[in-house]
């Protein structure tokens, strides 16, 4: 008897050679994936923290959501505040737009064209998202690169006394501004880190899946190490931030149309360069929830 077996090639993994990151080839994210393919991607994600899938230009927003769902339930995008273009409403609820493009004077998406400072997404929440996928539809000719930093390595390469000193310390993560520096609705400006409003997390966090320790810094502005004096907290955080963003711990993504980047939000940080406001950058984004899918209040 002849059996027909559906052949799915196992994707190829090419490591970046930097502190994190790998390219995954021989996979079409718009097709249903086999168990073996999903297992291979999950394994590469756990090992390399940030994955890049190039040449996915035919991927639909529904396909992006279906692919992302293999890694956990997805958060829904924030409900339109009125400041965003209503073009969002036509997209599936799990899709957020990251863009500087304006329609009738209103932004089509979040984060504009300025720098997005180093951050881990939404750590001002008690349960920050597990990861995110970002899919490039339009990219500027220069600028707008995204840098990623390996927070396992950041922890492991700290001087051992400093690693001991921070064990058990907790830090408050500012909810008031997004990574583009914009004050969120409902927040007042605060410049005193001791008055920061947001979730409190240990500086040394343990990854829920891998059990490995990593540094959890969130974002620098208004960050405060609970129970230290302001000057002690500032000095400690400056030291940790300088270390965690050293180029040797990072990998840079120079975008091409059709790239999908997928990052582990528990053990990485990212930063985006500014770009020429006269050029267009348009990305679709999904966010993998921490546990039970919740409506994400605010974009990262
Ligand atoms: C994000 C983000 C950076 C970028 O989507 O969370 O920070 O390169 N994006 O657009
Ligand atoms: Mn982000």
CSV table of N, CA, C and O in Angstrom, one decimal, residues 245-297:
chain,number,residue,atom,x,y,z
A,245,UNK,N,23.8,47.2,27.9
A,245,UNK,CA,23.6,47.7,26.5
A,245,UNK,C,24.9,47.8,25.8
A,245,UNK,O,25.0,48.4,24.7
A,246,UNK,N,26.0,47.2,26.3
A,246,UNK,CA,27.3,47.2,25.6
A,246,UNK,C,27.1,46.5,24.3
A,246,UNK,O,26.4,45.4,24.2
A,247,UNK,N,27.7,47.0,23.3
A,247,UNK,CA,27.5,46.4,21.9
A,247,UNK,C,27.8,44.9,21.9
A,247,UNK,O,27.2,44.2,21.1
A,248,UNK,N,28.7,44.4,22.7
A,248,UNK,CA,29.1,43.0,22.6
A,248,UNK,C,27.9,42.1,23.1
A,248,UNK,O,27.9,40.9,22.9
A,249,UNK,N,26.9,42.7,23.7
A,249,UNK,CA,25.7,41.9,24.2
A,249,UNK,C,24.6,42.0,23.2
A,249,UNK,O,23.4,41.6,23.5
A,250,UNK,N,24.8,42.7,22.1
A,250,UNK,CA,23.6,43.1,21.2
A,250,UNK,C,23.7,42.5,19.8
A,250,UNK,O,24.8,42.0,19.3
A,251,UNK,N,22.6,42.5,19.1
A,251,UNK,CA,22.5,42.2,17.7
A,251,UNK,C,21.6,43.2,17.0
A,251,UNK,O,20.6,43.6,17.6
A,252,UNK,N,22.0,43.7,15.8
A,252,UNK,CA,21.2,44.7,15.1
A,252,UNK,C,20.5,44.1,13.9
A,252,UNK,O,21.1,43.5,13.1
A,253,UNK,N,19.2,44.4,13.9
A,253,UNK,CA,18.4,44.1,12.7
A,253,UNK,C,18.3,45.3,11.8
A,253,UNK,O,17.8,46.3,12.2
A,254,UNK,N,18.8,45.1,10.6
A,254,UNK,CA,18.6,46.1,9.5
A,254,UNK,C,17.5,45.6,8.6
A,254,UNK,O,17.7,44.6,8.0
A,255,UNK,N,16.4,46.3,8.7
A,255,UNK,CA,15.2,45.7,8.1
A,255,UNK,C,15.1,45.6,6.6
A,255,UNK,O,15.6,46.6,5.9
A,256,UNK,N,14.6,44.5,6.1
A,256,UNK,CA,14.2,44.5,4.7
A,256,UNK,C,12.7,44.2,4.7
A,256,UNK,O,12.2,43.5,5.6
A,257,UNK,N,12.0,44.6,3.6
A,257,UNK,CA,10.6,44.3,3.5
A,257,UNK,C,10.4,42.8,3.5
A,257,UNK,O,11.2,42.1,2.9
A,258,UNK,N,9.4,42.3,4.3
A,258,UNK,CA,9.2,40.9,4.3
A,258,UNK,C,9.9,40.2,5.5
A,258,UNK,O,9.7,39.0,5.7
A,259,UNK,N,10.7,40.9,6.3
A,259,UNK,CA,11.3,40.3,7.5
A,259,UNK,C,10.3,40.2,8.6
A,259,UNK,O,9.5,41.1,8.8
A,260,UNK,N,10.3,39.1,9.3
A,260,UNK,CA,9.6,38.9,10.5
A,260,UNK,C,10.6,38.7,11.7
A,260,UNK,O,11.4,37.8,11.5
A,261,UNK,N,10.5,39.5,12.7
A,261,UNK,CA,11.4,39.4,13.9
A,261,UNK,C,10.5,38.9,15.0
A,261,UNK,O,9.4,39.4,15.2
A,262,UNK,N,11.1,37.9,15.8
A,262,UNK,CA,10.3,37.4,16.9
A,262,UNK,C,11.2,37.4,18.1
A,262,UNK,O,12.3,36.9,18.0
A,263,UNK,N,10.9,38.1,19.1
A,263,UNK,CA,11.8,38.2,20.3
A,263,UNK,C,11.2,37.6,21.6
A,263,UNK,O,9.9,37.7,21.8
A,264,UNK,N,12.0,37.1,22.4
A,264,UNK,CA,11.7,36.6,23.7
A,264,UNK,C,11.7,37.8,24.6
A,264,UNK,O,12.8,38.3,24.9
A,265,UNK,N,10.6,38.2,25.1
A,265,UNK,CA,10.5,39.5,25.9
A,265,UNK,C,11.0,39.3,27.3
A,265,UNK,O,11.2,40.3,28.0
A,266,UNK,N,11.2,38.0,27.8
A,266,UNK,CA,11.5,37.8,29.2
A,266,UNK,C,13.1,37.9,29.4
A,266,UNK,O,13.5,38.1,30.5
A,267,UNK,N,13.8,37.8,28.3
A,267,UNK,CA,15.3,37.7,28.5
A,267,UNK,C,16.0,38.6,27.5
A,267,UNK,O,17.2,38.4,27.2
A,268,UNK,N,15.3,39.6,26.9
A,268,UNK,CA,16.0,40.5,25.9
A,268,UNK,C,15.4,41.9,26.2
A,268,UNK,O,14.4,42.1,26.8
A,269,UNK,N,16.2,42.9,25.7
A,269,UNK,CA,15.7,44.3,25.5
A,269,UNK,C,15.8,44.6,24.1
A,269,UNK,O,16.6,44.0,23.3
A,270,UNK,N,15.2,45.7,23.6
A,270,UNK,CA,15.3,46.2,22.3
A,270,UNK,C,15.3,47.7,22.3
A,270,UNK,O,14.7,48.3,23.2
A,271,UNK,N,15.8,48.3,21.2
A,271,UNK,CA,15.8,49.7,21.0
A,271,UNK,C,15.7,50.0,19.5
A,271,UNK,O,16.2,49.2,18.7
A,272,UNK,N,15.1,51.0,19.1
A,272,UNK,CA,14.9,51.3,17.7
A,272,UNK,C,15.6,52.7,17.4
A,272,UNK,O,15.3,53.7,18.1
A,273,UNK,N,16.4,52.8,16.3
A,273,UNK,CA,16.9,54.0,15.8
A,273,UNK,C,15.8,54.9,15.2
A,273,UNK,O,14.9,54.4,14.7
A,274,UNK,N,16.0,56.2,15.3
A,274,UNK,CA,15.1,57.1,14.6
A,274,UNK,C,15.3,57.0,13.1
A,274,UNK,O,16.3,56.3,12.6
A,275,UNK,N,14.5,57.6,12.3
A,275,UNK,CA,14.6,57.6,10.8
A,275,UNK,C,14.0,58.9,10.3
A,275,UNK,O,13.3,59.6,11.0
A,276,UNK,N,14.3,59.1,9.0
A,276,UNK,CA,13.8,60.3,8.4
A,276,UNK,C,12.2,60.4,8.3
A,276,UNK,O,11.6,59.5,7.8
A,277,UNK,N,11.7,61.4,9.0
A,277,UNK,CA,10.2,61.5,9.0
A,277,UNK,C,9.5,61.5,7.6
A,277,UNK,O,8.4,61.2,7.5
A,278,UNK,N,10.3,61.9,6.6
A,278,UNK,CA,9.8,62.0,5.3
A,278,UNK,C,9.7,60.6,4.6
A,278,UNK,O,9.0,60.4,3.6
A,279,UNK,N,10.3,59.6,5.2
A,279,UNK,CA,10.2,58.2,4.7
A,279,UNK,C,9.1,57.5,5.4
A,279,UNK,O,8.7,57.9,6.5
A,280,UNK,N,8.8,56.3,4.9
A,280,UNK,CA,7.7,55.5,5.5
A,280,UNK,C,8.2,54.2,6.1
A,280,UNK,O,9.1,53.6,5.5
A,281,UNK,N,7.7,53.9,7.3
A,281,UNK,CA,8.0,52.6,7.9
A,281,UNK,C,6.7,52.1,8.4
A,281,UNK,O,5.9,52.8,9.1
A,282,UNK,N,6.4,50.9,8.0
A,282,UNK,CA,5.1,50.3,8.4
A,282,UNK,C,5.3,48.8,8.8
A,282,UNK,O,5.8,48.0,8.0
A,283,UNK,N,4.9,48.5,10.0
A,283,UNK,CA,5.1,47.1,10.5
A,283,UNK,C,3.8,46.6,11.1
A,283,UNK,O,3.0,47.4,11.7
A,284,UNK,N,3.6,45.3,11.0
A,284,UNK,CA,2.4,44.7,11.7
A,284,UNK,C,3.1,43.9,12.9
A,284,UNK,O,4.1,43.3,12.8
A,285,UNK,N,2.4,44.0,14.0
A,285,UNK,CA,2.9,43.4,15.2
A,285,UNK,C,1.9,42.5,16.0
A,285,UNK,O,0.7,42.9,16.0
A,286,UNK,N,2.4,41.4,16.5
A,286,UNK,CA,1.6,40.6,17.4
A,286,UNK,C,2.3,40.5,18.7
A,286,UNK,O,3.5,40.6,18.8
A,287,UNK,N,1.6,40.3,19.8
A,287,UNK,CA,2.2,40.2,21.1
A,287,UNK,C,1.7,38.9,21.8
A,287,UNK,O,0.5,38.7,21.9
A,288,UNK,N,2.6,38.1,22.2
A,288,UNK,CA,2.3,36.8,22.9
A,288,UNK,C,2.2,37.1,24.4
A,288,UNK,O,3.1,37.6,25.0
A,289,UNK,N,1.0,36.7,24.9
A,289,UNK,CA,0.7,37.1,26.3
A,289,UNK,C,1.5,36.3,27.3
A,289,UNK,O,2.0,35.2,27.0
A,290,UNK,N,1.6,36.8,28.5
A,290,UNK,CA,2.3,36.1,29.6
A,290,UNK,C,1.7,34.8,29.9
A,290,UNK,O,2.3,33.8,30.2
A,291,UNK,N,0.4,34.8,30.0
A,291,UNK,CA,-0.3,33.6,30.5
A,291,UNK,C,-1.7,33.7,29.8
A,291,UNK,O,-1.8,33.5,28.6
A,292,UNK,N,-2.7,33.9,30.7
A,292,UNK,CA,-4.0,34.1,30.2
A,292,UNK,C,-4.0,35.4,29.3
A,292,UNK,O,-3.6,36.4,29.8
A,293,UNK,N,-4.6,35.3,28.1
A,293,UNK,CA,-4.6,36.5,27.2
A,293,UNK,C,-5.4,37.6,27.9
A,293,UNK,O,-6.5,37.4,28.4
A,294,UNK,N,-4.8,38.7,27.9
A,294,UNK,CA,-5.4,39.9,28.5
A,294,UNK,C,-5.4,41.0,27.4
A,294,UNK,O,-4.6,41.0,26.5
A,295,UNK,N,-6.3,41.9,27.6
A,295,UNK,CA,-6.3,43.1,26.6
A,295,UNK,C,-5.1,44.0,27.1
A,295,UNK,O,-5.1,44.5,28.2
A,296,UNK,N,-4.1,44.1,26.2
A,296,UNK,CA,-3.0,44.9,26.5
A,296,UNK,C,-3.4,46.4,26.5
A,296,UNK,O,-4.0,46.8,25.6
A,297,UNK,N,-3.2,47.0,27.7
A,297,UNK,CA,-3.8,48.4,27.8
A,297,UNK,C,-3.1,49.4,26.9
A,297,UNK,O,-3.7,50.3,26.3
